[in-house]
């Protein structure tokens, strides 16, 4: 209060009016309380981790600089030593490469190692031929990825077949019942689809698939196509495949009504390439895309017919196609040098020619390929027809 002027007397009178303060505690108690200092809690040092990190960073920097400097010295010192040892090292590497050459020939390609050693020893093939089978048993099954059906083949060792079937020669149905559930489709890069739900049984005309009421093979047109095409590829050795209800009556699908017996044979179609999600390349029939002639089918293998199928003929390779009643003639322009092309691409081209012509009941003769004898193919003769496409390694024991 700046307007009030306090005098010493007035302040003294005011203080005298205050009540007297008394403390009745003993002196010992007051002393003990003062002697006991209250424990003060320390505030955390939030800057400490930052400091430690900074010091660590500086330390690492010093160490790295020291190591780099030392490496520079060591490099200078070791140059003379490395030059004297290079000859011996090169010789060792050459020996290792020579030793590994048979393994490289067996693998045939670095393309995911997808093909079986049984068929890539020499000559390299992606399909199954009569001479490939030997005393093994061929099993073909239709696998699928993204609604595309891919026929793949396996060669089962004779000892496994004998252990499972004895002296009996198993049919495709026998092989399917024995092994389909054990094939790891996802490991091969396909969708999990097999085994079929329901019951498979042999009939006088082929096989019958009896479906439960809750099957999902007719959910959409795509699922129906996958179902029919996998059946055709899996049981290609039978005359017909009947699709029935559990009571034996003909099954009815929501989009097509009663299901007619399926004839497995693939006719008048072309074999295109299909690349799976893991990068493996297969030859697949152009299901439900019939063509008018073998020359049209083989001539169209330079183009992709859909988003799923690709050409089997390498880019910038030109040829002319003609046909007779029993033979398709493919004539390449400018004497195509096969050694200038990728080996597997060339093999797939050749095998797609033979497989495509076979669906028209014809063989293929190729002209203008150099050399005329290449990778076991004799181009002076019609191409051999594969028994089945896409041979994979049998891994079950």
Coordinates of C-alpha atoms in Angstrom, one line a residue:
X1 CA 0.0 0.0 0.0
X2 CA 2.1 2.9 -1.2
X3 CA -0.2 5.6 0.3
X4 CA 0.1 4.2 3.8
X5 CA 3.0 5.5 5.9
X6 CA 4.0 3.0 8.5
X7 CA 6.0 4.1 11.5
X8 CA 8.1 2.0 13.7
X9 CA 5.7 2.5 16.6
X10 CA 2.7 1.4 14.5
X11 CA 4.4 -1.7 13.3
X12 CA 5.5 -2.5 16.9
X13 CA 1.9 -2.1 18.2
X14 CA 0.6 -4.4 15.4
X15 CA 3.1 -7.1 16.3
X16 CA 2.1 -6.9 19.9
X17 CA -1.5 -7.6 19.0
X18 CA -0.5 -11.0 17.4
X19 CA -1.3 -14.0 19.7
X20 CA 1.5 -15.6 21.4
X21 CA 2.9 -18.8 19.8
X22 CA 3.6 -21.6 22.2
X23 CA 5.3 -24.9 21.5
X24 CA 4.8 -27.4 24.3
X25 CA 6.9 -30.2 22.6
X26 CA 10.0 -31.3 24.5
X27 CA 13.3 -30.1 23.2
X28 CA 14.4 -33.7 22.5
X29 CA 11.5 -34.3 20.2
X30 CA 12.2 -31.1 18.2
X31 CA 15.9 -32.0 18.0
X32 CA 15.2 -35.5 16.7
X33 CA 12.9 -34.3 14.0
X34 CA 15.5 -31.8 12.8
X35 CA 18.1 -34.5 12.8
X36 CA 16.1 -36.8 10.5
X37 CA 16.5 -35.4 7.0
X38 CA 13.8 -36.3 4.7
X39 CA 15.0 -38.5 1.7
X40 CA 14.7 -36.6 -1.5
X41 CA 13.8 -38.7 -4.7
X42 CA 16.2 -38.1 -7.6
X43 CA 14.7 -37.0 -10.9
X44 CA 15.6 -39.4 -13.7
X45 CA 18.3 -38.3 -15.9
X46 CA 16.6 -38.3 -19.3
X47 CA 19.7 -37.1 -21.0
X48 CA 21.8 -40.1 -19.9
X49 CA 20.7 -42.5 -22.7
X50 CA 21.3 -39.8 -25.3
X51 CA 24.8 -39.2 -23.9
X52 CA 25.5 -43.0 -23.9
X53 CA 24.3 -43.3 -27.5
X54 CA 26.4 -40.3 -28.6
X55 CA 29.5 -41.8 -26.9
X56 CA 28.9 -45.2 -28.5
X57 CA 28.5 -43.6 -31.9
X58 CA 31.8 -41.7 -31.5
X59 CA 33.5 -44.9 -30.3
X60 CA 32.3 -46.9 -33.3
X61 CA 33.4 -44.1 -35.6
X62 CA 36.9 -44.2 -34.2
X63 CA 37.0 -48.0 -34.4
X64 CA 35.8 -48.0 -38.0
X65 CA 38.4 -45.4 -39.0
X66 CA 41.1 -47.5 -37.3
X67 CA 39.9 -50.7 -39.0
X68 CA 39.8 -49.1 -42.4
X69 CA 43.3 -47.7 -41.9
X70 CA 44.5 -51.1 -40.8
X71 CA 42.9 -52.8 -43.8
X72 CA 44.6 -50.4 -46.1
X73 CA 47.9 -51.4 -44.6
X74 CA 47.0 -55.1 -44.7
X75 CA 45.9 -54.8 -48.3
X76 CA 49.2 -53.3 -49.4
X77 CA 51.1 -56.0 -47.5
X78 CA 49.0 -58.9 -48.9
X79 CA 49.1 -57.8 -52.6
X80 CA 52.3 -59.6 -53.2
X81 CA 51.1 -62.7 -51.2
X82 CA 47.8 -62.9 -53.2
X83 CA 49.6 -62.7 -56.5
X84 CA 51.8 -65.7 -55.6
X85 CA 48.8 -67.7 -54.4
X86 CA 46.5 -66.8 -57.4
X87 CA 47.8 -69.5 -59.6
X88 CA 47.2 -72.3 -57.1
X89 CA 43.7 -70.8 -56.3
X90 CA 42.8 -70.7 -60.0
X91 CA 43.8 -74.3 -60.4
X92 CA 41.7 -75.4 -57.4
X93 CA 38.7 -73.5 -58.7
X94 CA 39.0 -75.1 -62.2
X95 CA 39.2 -78.5 -60.6
X96 CA 36.1 -77.8 -58.5
X97 CA 34.2 -76.6 -61.7
X98 CA 35.2 -79.8 -63.5
X99 CA 34.0 -81.9 -60.6
X100 CA 30.7 -80.0 -60.4
X101 CA 30.0 -80.2 -64.2
X102 CA 28.0 -83.4 -64.0
X103 CA 25.7 -81.9 -61.4
X104 CA 25.2 -78.8 -63.6
X105 CA 24.3 -81.1 -66.5
X106 CA 21.8 -83.0 -64.3
X107 CA 20.1 -79.8 -63.2
X108 CA 19.9 -78.7 -66.8
X109 CA 19.0 -75.1 -65.9
X110 CA 18.9 -72.7 -63.1
X111 CA 15.1 -72.2 -63.6
X112 CA 14.0 -73.0 -60.1
X113 CA 15.3 -76.6 -60.4
X114 CA 11.7 -77.6 -61.3
X115 CA 12.4 -80.6 -63.5
X116 CA 13.3 -84.1 -62.4
X117 CA 16.9 -85.3 -62.5
X118 CA 15.5 -88.5 -64.1
X119 CA 14.7 -86.7 -67.4
X120 CA 17.5 -84.0 -67.5
X121 CA 20.6 -86.2 -67.4
X122 CA 21.1 -86.0 -71.2
X123 CA 19.3 -85.2 -73.3
X124 CA 17.5 -82.4 -71.5
X125 CA 13.7 -82.7 -71.6
X126 CA 10.8 -81.1 -69.8
X127 CA 8.3 -83.8 -70.8
X128 CA 8.0 -87.6 -70.4
X129 CA 9.0 -89.9 -73.3
X130 CA 8.7 -93.7 -73.7
X131 CA 12.5 -94.1 -73.2
X132 CA 12.3 -91.9 -70.1
X133 CA 10.0 -94.2 -68.1
X134 CA 12.1 -97.3 -68.0
X135 CA 11.0 -99.5 -65.1
X136 CA 9.3 -96.6 -63.3
X137 CA 5.6 -95.9 -63.2
X138 CA 4.1 -92.7 -64.7
X139 CA 1.6 -90.7 -62.7
X140 CA 0.0 -87.6 -64.2
X141 CA -2.2 -85.2 -62.2
X142 CA -3.9 -82.0 -62.9
X143 CA -2.8 -79.3 -60.5
X144 CA -4.1 -75.7 -60.4
X145 CA -3.1 -72.2 -59.7
X146 CA -5.4 -69.2 -60.0
X147 CA -7.9 -71.3 -61.9
X148 CA -5.3 -72.5 -64.5
X149 CA -4.9 -76.2 -64.7
X150 CA -1.4 -77.6 -65.2
X151 CA -0.8 -81.3 -66.0
X152 CA 2.3 -82.4 -64.2
X153 CA 3.9 -85.8 -64.3
X154 CA 5.9 -88.0 -61.9
X155 CA 8.0 -91.1 -62.3
X156 CA 7.5 -93.3 -59.3
X157 CA 10.3 -95.7 -58.5
X158 CA 9.5 -99.4 -59.1
X159 CA 10.3 -100.4 -55.5
X160 CA 7.7 -98.0 -54.1
X161 CA 5.1 -99.2 -56.6
X162 CA 5.8 -102.8 -55.7
X163 CA 5.6 -102.1 -52.0
X164 CA 2.2 -100.4 -52.5
X165 CA 0.6 -102.7 -55.2
X166 CA 2.6 -105.9 -55.3
X167 CA 2.6 -107.5 -58.7
X168 CA -0.4 -105.5 -59.8
X169 CA 0.0 -102.8 -62.5
X170 CA -1.7 -99.8 -61.0
X171 CA -4.2 -97.7 -63.0
X172 CA -4.4 -93.9 -62.8
X173 CA -7.2 -94.4 -60.2
X174 CA -5.0 -96.7 -58.1
X175 CA -2.1 -94.2 -58.2
X176 CA -4.4 -91.3 -57.3
X177 CA -5.9 -93.0 -54.3
X178 CA -2.5 -94.1 -53.1
X179 CA -0.5 -90.9 -53.5
X180 CA -2.7 -87.8 -54.2
X181 CA -3.1 -86.9 -50.5
X182 CA 0.7 -87.0 -50.0
X183 CA 1.6 -84.7 -52.9
X184 CA 2.5 -81.3 -51.4
X185 CA 0.9 -79.0 -54.0
X186 CA 1.8 -75.7 -52.2
X187 CA 5.4 -76.7 -52.1
X188 CA 5.3 -77.2 -55.8
X189 CA 3.9 -73.7 -56.2
X190 CA 0.2 -74.7 -56.8
X191 CA -3.1 -74.2 -54.9
X192 CA -4.1 -76.9 -52.5
X193 CA -6.8 -78.8 -54.4
X194 CA -6.4 -82.6 -54.1
X195 CA -7.6 -85.1 -53.1
X196 CA -11.2 -84.7 -54.4
X197 CA -14.0 -84.8 -51.9
X198 CA -16.4 -87.7 -52.3
X199 CA -15.7 -91.2 -53.6
X200 CA -13.9 -92.4 -56.7
X201 CA -14.7 -95.8 -58.1
X202 CA -13.9 -97.8 -61.2
X203 CA -16.7 -98.5 -63.8
X204 CA -16.9 -100.5 -67.0
X205 CA -16.4 -97.4 -69.0
X206 CA -13.8 -95.6 -66.8
X207 CA -14.4 -94.1 -63.4
X208 CA -17.2 -92.5 -61.4
X209 CA -16.8 -89.6 -59.0
X210 CA -19.7 -89.5 -56.5
X211 CA -20.0 -86.1 -54.9
X212 CA -21.4 -85.2 -51.5
X213 CA -24.2 -82.6 -51.3
X214 CA -21.9 -79.9 -49.8
X215 CA -19.2 -80.1 -52.6
X216 CA -18.1 -76.8 -54.0
X217 CA -17.0 -77.7 -57.5
X218 CA -19.9 -75.8 -59.1
X219 CA -19.6 -72.5 -57.2
X220 CA -18.8 -70.7 -60.4
X221 CA -18.0 -71.3 -64.0
X222 CA -14.2 -71.1 -63.3
X223 CA -14.4 -73.7 -60.5
X224 CA -16.4 -76.0 -62.8
X225 CA -13.7 -75.6 -65.5
X226 CA -11.0 -76.4 -63.0
X227 CA -12.8 -79.4 -61.8
X228 CA -13.5 -80.9 -65.3
X229 CA -9.9 -80.2 -66.5
X230 CA -8.2 -81.6 -63.5
X231 CA -10.3 -84.8 -63.9
X232 CA -9.3 -85.0 -67.5
X233 CA -5.6 -84.6 -66.8
X234 CA -5.5 -86.9 -63.8
X235 CA -7.4 -89.8 -65.4
X236 CA -6.4 -89.4 -69.0
X237 CA -6.1 -93.1 -69.5
X238 CA -9.8 -93.8 -69.1
X239 CA -12.6 -93.6 -71.8
X240 CA -15.0 -91.4 -69.7
X241 CA -15.5 -90.0 -66.3
X242 CA -18.9 -90.0 -64.8
X243 CA -19.9 -87.3 -62.2
X244 CA -22.7 -88.6 -59.9
X245 CA -24.5 -87.9 -56.6
X246 CA -24.0 -90.2 -53.7
X247 CA -27.0 -92.2 -54.7
X248 CA -25.5 -92.9 -58.1
X249 CA -27.7 -90.5 -60.1
X250 CA -26.2 -88.0 -62.5
X251 CA -24.9 -84.9 -60.6
X252 CA -26.4 -81.5 -61.5
X253 CA -24.4 -78.3 -61.4
X254 CA -26.0 -75.0 -60.7
X255 CA -24.8 -73.3 -63.9
X256 CA -25.0 -76.2 -66.4
X257 CA -27.6 -78.6 -65.1
X258 CA -26.9 -82.4 -65.3
X259 CA -23.3 -83.2 -65.9
X260 CA -22.6 -85.3 -69.0
X261 CA -19.8 -87.9 -68.9
X262 CA -16.4 -86.3 -69.4
X263 CA -14.2 -87.5 -72.2
X264 CA -10.6 -86.9 -71.0
X265 CA -8.9 -86.7 -74.4
X266 CA -7.7 -83.2 -75.4
X267 CA -8.4 -82.6 -79.1
X268 CA -7.7 -79.8 -81.5
X269 CA -6.0 -77.5 -79.1
X270 CA -2.5 -75.9 -78.7
X271 CA 0.0 -76.2 -75.9
X272 CA 1.0 -72.8 -74.5
X273 CA 3.4 -71.7 -71.7
X274 CA 2.3 -70.9 -68.2
X275 CA 4.5 -69.2 -65.6
X276 CA 3.5 -69.9 -62.1
X277 CA 3.7 -67.5 -59.2
X278 CA 7.1 -68.9 -58.1
X279 CA 8.6 -68.5 -61.6
X280 CA 8.4 -72.0 -62.9
X281 CA 7.3 -72.4 -66.6
X282 CA 5.0 -75.2 -67.8
X283 CA 3.4 -76.3 -71.0
X284 CA -0.4 -76.3 -70.6
X285 CA -3.2 -77.1 -73.0
X286 CA -5.4 -74.3 -74.2
X287 CA -8.5 -75.7 -72.5
X288 CA -11.8 -74.8 -74.1
X289 CA -10.0 -73.0 -77.0
X290 CA -10.4 -75.4 -79.9
X291 CA -8.7 -74.5 -83.2
X292 CA -9.6 -75.4 -86.8
X293 CA -6.3 -76.9 -87.9
X294 CA -2.9 -78.0 -86.7
X295 CA -1.2 -75.3 -88.8
X296 CA -3.3 -72.6 -87.2
X297 CA -2.5 -74.0 -83.8
X298 CA 1.3 -74.2 -84.3
X299 CA 1.4 -70.9 -86.2
X300 CA -0.3 -69.2 -83.2
X301 CA 2.3 -70.3 -80.7
X302 CA 4.2 -67.0 -81.3
X303 CA 1.4 -65.1 -79.6
X304 CA -0.3 -65.1 -76.2
X305 CA -4.0 -66.2 -76.5
X306 CA -4.9 -64.8 -73.0
X307 CA -3.6 -63.2 -69.9
X308 CA -2.8 -66.6 -68.4
X309 CA -1.1 -68.3 -71.4
X310 CA 2.1 -67.2 -73.1
X311 CA 3.8 -68.1 -76.4
X312 CA 6.2 -71.0 -76.6
X313 CA 8.3 -69.6 -79.4
X314 CA 11.1 -67.2 -78.5
X315 CA 10.9 -63.6 -79.7
X316 CA 12.2 -62.8 -83.2
X317 CA 11.9 -66.4 -84.3
X318 CA 10.0 -66.7 -87.6
X319 CA 8.7 -69.8 -89.4
X320 CA 6.1 -71.0 -91.9
X321 CA 3.7 -73.8 -91.2
X322 CA 2.0 -76.2 -93.7
X323 CA 0.3 -79.5 -93.2
X324 CA -0.8 -82.7 -94.9
X325 CA -3.1 -85.4 -93.8
X326 CA -0.6 -86.9 -91.4
X327 CA 2.2 -84.4 -91.0
X328 CA 2.8 -80.8 -90.0
X329 CA 5.8 -79.1 -91.5
X330 CA 7.4 -76.2 -89.7
X331 CA 10.1 -74.3 -91.7
X332 CA 12.3 -71.8 -89.9
X333 CA 13.7 -68.8 -91.7
X334 CA 17.4 -68.0 -92.0
X335 CA 18.7 -71.3 -90.6
X336 CA 17.9 -70.8 -86.9
X337 CA 20.9 -71.5 -84.7
X338 CA 19.6 -73.3 -81.6
X339 CA 22.8 -72.8 -79.7
X340 CA 22.1 -69.1 -79.7
X341 CA 18.8 -69.6 -77.8
X342 CA 18.1 -70.5 -74.2
X343 CA 18.1 -74.3 -73.9
X344 CA 14.9 -74.7 -72.0
X345 CA 13.0 -72.2 -74.1
X346 CA 14.0 -74.1 -77.2
X347 CA 13.0 -77.4 -75.7
X348 CA 9.6 -76.1 -74.7
X349 CA 9.1 -74.7 -78.2
X350 CA 9.9 -78.1 -79.8
X351 CA 7.8 -80.1 -77.3
X352 CA 4.9 -77.7 -77.7
X353 CA 5.0 -78.3 -81.5
X354 CA 4.8 -82.1 -81.0
X355 CA 2.1 -81.9 -78.3
X356 CA 0.0 -79.5 -80.2
X357 CA 0.2 -81.6 -83.5
X358 CA -0.7 -84.7 -81.5
X359 CA -4.0 -83.3 -80.4
X360 CA -4.8 -83.2 -84.2
X361 CA -3.5 -86.7 -84.6
X362 CA -0.4 -85.6 -86.5
X363 CA 3.3 -85.5 -86.2
X364 CA 5.7 -82.6 -86.8
X365 CA 8.7 -82.2 -89.1
X366 CA 10.9 -79.2 -88.6
X367 CA 13.2 -77.7 -91.3
X368 CA 15.9 -75.0 -91.0
X369 CA 17.3 -75.7 -87.6
X370 CA 21.0 -75.8 -86.9
X371 CA 22.6 -78.0 -86.0
X372 CA 20.4 -80.7 -87.5
X373 CA 21.1 -83.0 -84.5
X374 CA 20.7 -81.2 -81.2
X375 CA 20.2 -82.3 -77.6
X376 CA 19.1 -85.8 -78.7
X377 CA 16.7 -84.5 -81.3
X378 CA 17.2 -85.7 -84.9
X379 CA 15.6 -83.0 -87.0
X380 CA 15.9 -85.1 -90.2
X381 CA 13.0 -87.2 -88.7
X382 CA 9.6 -86.2 -87.3
X383 CA 9.7 -85.0 -83.7
X384 CA 9.0 -87.6 -81.0
X385 CA 5.7 -87.2 -79.3
X386 CA 5.9 -86.9 -75.5
X387 CA 3.8 -89.3 -73.4
X388 CA 3.0 -86.6 -70.9
X389 CA 4.2 -83.0 -70.2
X390 CA 5.9 -81.3 -67.3
X391 CA 7.9 -84.0 -65.6
X392 CA 8.6 -83.1 -61.9
X393 CA 10.9 -84.8 -59.4
X394 CA 9.2 -87.5 -57.3
X395 CA 10.0 -86.6 -53.7
X396 CA 7.8 -89.1 -51.8
X397 CA 9.5 -92.1 -50.1

